[in-house]
Amino acid sequence: MSGITKQTSLKSSPCASESDPPSIPKRRQELLKWNGWGYKDSKFIVNKDNHVEFTGERYQLSGHTLTLLRDWMIATIGISLDHKTPPQSEITAKDMPPPVRNEEFLADMRRTNISHTDDCQDRLFRAHGHTLAEIFTLREGRFKRIPDLVIWPINHNEVVKVVELACKHNVCLIPFGGGTSVSGALECPANENRMIASLDLSQMNKILWVDEKNLVAHAEAGIIGQDLERLLAKKGFCTGHEPDSMEFSSLGGWVATRASGMKKNIYGNIEDLVVHIKFVTPQGTMEKSCQVPRMSSGLDIHHFILGSEGTLGVVTEVTLKIRPVPECKRYGSIVFPNFEKGVACLREIARQKCAPASIRLMDNEQFQFGHALKPEAKSMYTNFMDGLKKFYITRIKGFDVHKMAVATLLFEGAKKDVDAQEKRVYEIAANFGGLAGGADNGERGYMLTFAIAYIRDLGFEYYVVAESFETSVPWDRCLDLCTNVKDRLHRECKERGIQFPPYITCRVTQTYDAGACVYFYFGFNYRGVQNPVQMYEDIEACARDEILANGGSISHHHGVGKMRKPWLRKTVGDVGLGAMRAIKEYIDPNNIFGNQNLMVGEPEDHHVNTVRNVVASKL
Amino acid sequence: MRFLQIAAAHLDICKMTDQSRNAWIIKDDPRLVSARQKDFFVDILDDRRHTSDLAWSLRQRDEPKYQYNKPRSPAEVKGHVLKSDRVKYAIEKTMEETGKSLEEVTKEAVYIVDEMAHNLRVGVIRCFAMVLVKVMKKLFERIYVNEEAIQNVRAMLKEYPILLMPSHRSYLDFLLMSYVFYHYDLPLPVIAAAMDFMGMKFFGWLLRNSGAFYIRRSFGDDQLYWAVFTEYVQTHICNGDSPVEFFVEGTRSRTQKSLPPRIGMLSASLEPYFKAQVPDIMVVPVSMSYDRVLEEKLYAYELLGVPKPKESASGVFKARSILSENYGNVHIFIGEPKSIRTYSIGQISRISHSISPRYIASLTFREQALIQKLSYDVLLQQIRNMAMSPWSIIAAVLLQNMDGISMKELLKEVDWLKRQASNLGAYIDWPVNESAEAVIRHNIFTHKNIATVTEDNVVELIAEDTSLTQNQDPLFTSAAQEMMVCLYRNQLLNVFVRVALIAIPINSCVQETMPLSELKAHYSLLEKLLSREFIFMPGDAEKDFDVALASLTHTCGVVVENDCVLVKKSINKYTTFFSQMFEPFLLGYWAMCRYLLSIEKGSHGKPLVKLPKTISKEAQVLSAQLIRDGHVKRKEILSLDMMSNSLQALYDLGAVHKEKREGTSYMYPNLVLLSKLTEDLCKFIDVPDLPRTTINVDTKTVTVNAKL
């Protein structure tokens, strides 16, 4: 590759309140796995004793051996340690499509001094998010289309400049934040013949100012969740926005996908947190003229931006609400005799509007999974199950270990408020047969959601494909939806001749006044299956059909991207889709922001695209 | 396994006699066919004749349970219904509309649910089972069940809620269904039963405690009743408490054909799937075939219009005399289950129910259309899976030889007809190890009240039932006798109806050739006309025609060249026999037309309106006159069922209009269309030349014009 890489020497802008180096380097692959989730140093491996161990030092689980996990995987999903599927060791330049070069654009870019590169590994890293299909392609195949250039602007003005040039030379731009998309949103459309430039905002990672009077902070869109919280914490504040991907996902990404954080009960989802957005489009910058808590000014332009998934423009700066760091943070858990009782209890807690910062209800399968993640006896983990067995199961009969469900709780606030809230929640739970299950159990539940992304990579090593998907649903249909979607998944697996029992589990992960968010994990052992990714996607499509038939939504927070395009028309109707397209037509008539997510193009194309875009070499 | 037991039992004998060619064979005679195991059927009474009924009825039963079932008692079910959103909503609505207090309306709801609810109890079931098995053993020689399907049902019960949809030709249907389920350790079904049983003192109680729940015959727009009923049925399905059983025909088919489906109950039962309350629902069609129907005589009289006695306890005791009679075999065929999910793939989108509470909105038109189609599919499957008794074939032949037929001739004819039925896909229950004559004699013996073999080996229908002659019109007494034979022939008609509707126009054609397009037009007219009489899948006429024509050209000598039927070559024994089987219907319909054409005009030239019942009754009077005058021989056209079917069909075709007056429907003919239809009918059959006659109907005088 010719060295057109240009580095700008500016370290941080003068108004930056912090001067930490960026947590994520430009060459992401130096810190992060190129073909899996998270940091290179952290992964689940099977060690010499044939036990699962988590490497590294970053996490609570790091360096621990999880003695129960191997047997759980063998028993639940039928893996065998003798049947491994290691990934291809690398994808090199020869396996990548050569870049499409728009020479005039490149010439103009060189004149701007904005950092950019056509290095093939940098391009590859920005060709995907973290859907099953994408990671599987990294492990087993190659992409038909990847970005032709990666650009690292360092401030709003540079973004404006890049967008101007892209418009001038008809170059397709795909904004890239943390790269954690699970909707195929980052995938390059295979039918895109123009040059595709990935607009990586990772270097725009500064908090520009903090306004303590109004309790808002203004930050650049590329800042990732953990940095935002850490930097604010130094000043005694937090945003409280904690999506499960917060280690890697970025502020701009949250806005562009309508993200949701696990503590939304206190802090709200991204749409509640946002006060102001600066949005660069081919027509110019779109923003409001004031920084007010609310206004009546016709259609809310923020709502064009929230969830636009990179189809209209790119978010460069965001003003967010902040809160003082809470005095007290406490985990908890409730054990219910069954999932039904748990759902009823969550519904009641939502009705009484006394939900803690986070409350999640795991079904029995997930509870068992969480249990399997318990490290070998170390003092910090009280042996909850044994305690439970001794105390609850024997003394209070009727708790079936194969039926019970666990709610995990996270309380935040002033100590006395937390005490009061805790008391009230456990009182309500008692009415539904729920028993307090201890803080450790709760904490482990939250750990599961961070660990599971890493565990999927372990599954890949042993013929397991797995993915999560989510939805939102009215309360009265919540239980039926869980039951029916699981049943549908089981049935589809059976009818497709999958040889091993699939792993299917769900949790009610958010509660609202009018409904809940339900999160599913689904994976299966694909030994003997011809095309596991295609099969997985077909089955997940069936599950999505079932979700919609059960009154659920296309997505609660993952977004539509390309994967869920087929359900968008059903969701918003012809007029809704037409209106979205009309906005696109005005803001971006030449489809500069051409990732073809959401309302752009017909969903029918998508399926063909993904199939075309992925050439599985091994299968 | 059972076979092994038998084998073991016979082993000793075999060793002693040692006549077999080798040790593998224990019965050295190819003709010794097991009657216990026949094709896919197994006789479930056989066990009961050898082991203790008491132990059987008290034994430990290992019932499969629906995976998402929460065990609850019948009382808890009632409580759930009353507390349900749907019933609460209906109570509120009723209060608004009637101004009654909450207490009053709730009381009504409680009354309804008490009246409706079953009280399925194991104890009662066990006692009932013991009595029932004794009765069954008395009544029947064998009860055959296709056992493989039972295993299937057993596995399915655990996965999905089940709807059992048996054919309905006898009261025994649901008793037998429960008996089979008891026998195979399956959970007893709850059965939607008509109110008439409830009035019966002991029997009503017994059935209620064995799983029957009672539904009023019509409850039109009583929304409270509707809500309680819907919730009651649906909660059983959603929780999978028991299989839910009901008859898609709505009532017993007195004619022994099948009745057009009623979809109310089916819609209510399938709604939980469309509203995504259950992952799927399995619909299981069941075919019950009787060698001899318990109610044969009752039906015959009912069809003629002698009112049926209200079911009463004393009626059941009278039924004791039946116990002394032999009713042959019963065949119960449990059909291929249909998954409503699979059935509706690509047909409907359940999303439409997402934006309102599930207890309020009703089903969409597309869903209703789908349910309608499913109901026909279930009926057609029931028909396909019927076991055809030899007697049905004998009856069909006898009806075309009313003056008797020699045994030799009968043998030939029956064998011929049997082959035709078999070619058209019917399962004929014909014992392979007996001579044809033995089979026929045995069947005639079973039906000795209907037919007899004279000393000179002529088979004759018994002319008249002597026990009932007093106070009865002799015409009707002999008609009833003929009607009984018709009931059995009717079972066979479903097999032949499609080919016959092609054979009739060919057979009555006076041209040299008939273009297929014309034949198809005739077929479709006849199908529409007889759509109340036989089951045709709406919209499938084209397909049915093609298939039927293919069978006719393939095996029955109908010749088609250049898209024309060569009429002369095609008229043969096949077409003639098939046509004649169905001619009585066309004759009956013609009589109805003639009667309608004769209805007096009112003051403004518009025909007088009449109640449909009255029209049927008066048309029957006309038919009776035609028979008495010797113009017509077939007495089955006296059937009121046929009359009301024809009236309905004419209404469907637009030849009769309906008018609502004070909430009651009246009918009057559309003279133009009707006379056109009558002319068409006359082309298909020979009709008597009617003289101008005057008939006395009650006190009114009806004039029948010979020609229009």
PDB file of N, CA and C in Angstrom, chain B residues 1-13 26-27 34-37 46-47 50:
ATOM      1  N   MET B   1     -45.097 -55.852  20.355  1.00  0.00           N
ATOM      2  CA  MET B   1     -45.042 -56.476  21.671  1.00  0.00           C
ATOM      3  C   MET B   1     -46.209 -57.423  21.882  1.00  0.00           C
ATOM      4  N   ARG B   2     -47.387 -56.893  21.534  1.00  0.00           N
ATOM      5  CA  ARG B   2     -48.584 -57.716  21.752  1.00  0.00           C
ATOM      6  C   ARG B   2     -48.506 -58.968  20.914  1.00  0.00           C
ATOM      7  N   PHE B   3     -47.959 -58.792  19.740  1.00  0.00           N
ATOM      8  CA  PHE B   3     -47.854 -59.918  18.840  1.00  0.00           C
ATOM      9  C   PHE B   3     -47.046 -61.019  19.477  1.00  0.00           C
ATOM     10  N   LEU B   4     -46.002 -60.607  20.184  1.00  0.00           N
ATOM     11  CA  LEU B   4     -45.147 -61.582  20.849  1.00  0.00           C
ATOM     12  C   LEU B   4     -45.918 -62.363  21.882  1.00  0.00           C
ATOM     13  N   GLN B   5     -46.774 -61.630  22.609  1.00  0.00           N
ATOM     14  CA  GLN B   5     -47.547 -62.310  23.642  1.00  0.00           C
ATOM     15  C   GLN B   5     -48.416 -63.392  23.018  1.00  0.00           C
ATOM     16  N   ILE B   6     -49.046 -63.000  21.922  1.00  0.00           N
ATOM     17  CA  ILE B   6     -49.894 -63.971  21.241  1.00  0.00           C
ATOM     18  C   ILE B   6     -49.048 -65.146  20.798  1.00  0.00           C
ATOM     19  N   ALA B   7     -47.925 -64.791  20.238  1.00  0.00           N
ATOM     20  CA  ALA B   7     -47.034 -65.836  19.750  1.00  0.00           C
ATOM     21  C   ALA B   7     -46.666 -66.788  20.879  1.00  0.00           C
ATOM     22  N   ALA B   8     -46.353 -66.215  22.027  1.00  0.00           N
ATOM     23  CA  ALA B   8     -45.959 -67.032  23.163  1.00  0.00           C
ATOM     24  C   ALA B   8     -47.101 -67.961  23.573  1.00  0.00           C
ATOM     25  N   ALA B   9     -48.294 -67.422  23.559  1.00  0.00           N
ATOM     26  CA  ALA B   9     -49.449 -68.194  23.981  1.00  0.00           C
ATOM     27  C   ALA B   9     -49.677 -69.398  23.075  1.00  0.00           C
ATOM     28  N   HIS B  10     -49.361 -69.191  21.816  1.00  0.00           N
ATOM     29  CA  HIS B  10     -49.646 -70.265  20.877  1.00  0.00           C
ATOM     30  C   HIS B  10     -48.486 -71.221  20.706  1.00  0.00           C
ATOM     31  N   LEU B  11     -47.402 -70.872  21.307  1.00  0.00           N
ATOM     32  CA  LEU B  11     -46.178 -71.632  21.072  1.00  0.00           C
ATOM     33  C   LEU B  11     -46.339 -73.103  21.469  1.00  0.00           C
ATOM     34  N   ASP B  12     -46.953 -73.284  22.622  1.00  0.00           N
ATOM     35  CA  ASP B  12     -47.083 -74.649  23.150  1.00  0.00           C
ATOM     36  C   ASP B  12     -47.889 -75.534  22.203  1.00  0.00           C
ATOM     37  N   ILE B  13     -49.016 -74.987  21.812  1.00  0.00           N
ATOM     38  CA  ILE B  13     -49.891 -75.735  20.929  1.00  0.00           C
ATOM     39  C   ILE B  13     -49.122 -76.167  19.687  1.00  0.00           C
ATOM     40  N   ILE B  26     -46.519 -70.404  13.369  1.00  0.00           N
ATOM     41  CA  ILE B  26     -47.329 -71.119  14.350  1.00  0.00           C
ATOM     42  C   ILE B  26     -48.728 -71.431  13.837  1.00  0.00           C
ATOM     43  N   LYS B  27     -49.213 -70.608  12.893  1.00  0.00           N
ATOM     44  CA  LYS B  27     -50.518 -70.940  12.314  1.00  0.00           C
ATOM     45  C   LYS B  27     -50.292 -71.211  10.845  1.00  0.00           C
ATOM     46  N   SER B  34     -55.379 -62.131  11.277  1.00  0.00           N
ATOM     47  CA  SER B  34     -55.718 -61.578  12.593  1.00  0.00           C
ATOM     48  C   SER B  34     -56.812 -60.534  12.440  1.00  0.00           C
ATOM     49  N   ALA B  35     -57.849 -60.658  13.218  1.00  0.00           N
ATOM     50  CA  ALA B  35     -58.908 -59.652  13.169  1.00  0.00           C
ATOM     51  C   ALA B  35     -58.608 -58.547  14.162  1.00  0.00           C
ATOM     52  N   ARG B  36     -57.686 -58.854  15.038  1.00  0.00           N
ATOM     53  CA  ARG B  36     -57.327 -57.881  16.053  1.00  0.00           C
ATOM     54  C   ARG B  36     -56.492 -56.776  15.438  1.00  0.00           C
ATOM     55  N   GLN B  37     -55.602 -57.177  14.587  1.00  0.00           N
ATOM     56  CA  GLN B  37     -54.766 -56.204  13.910  1.00  0.00           C
ATOM     57  C   GLN B  37     -55.096 -56.242  12.432  1.00  0.00           C
ATOM     58  N   ASP B  46     -60.471 -55.989  22.275  1.00  0.00           N
ATOM     59  CA  ASP B  46     -59.950 -57.343  22.417  1.00  0.00           C
ATOM     60  C   ASP B  46     -59.355 -57.583  23.806  1.00  0.00           C
ATOM     61  N   ASP B  47     -58.507 -56.662  24.248  1.00  0.00           N
ATOM     62  CA  ASP B  47     -57.922 -56.748  25.582  1.00  0.00           C
ATOM     63  C   ASP B  47     -58.995 -56.851  26.643  1.00  0.00           C
ATOM     64  N   HIS B  50     -60.555 -60.024  27.617  1.00  0.00           N
ATOM     65  CA  HIS B  50     -59.736 -61.057  28.256  1.00  0.00           C
ATOM     66  C   HIS B  50     -59.266 -60.705  29.659  1.00  0.00           C
TER      67      HIS B  50
END
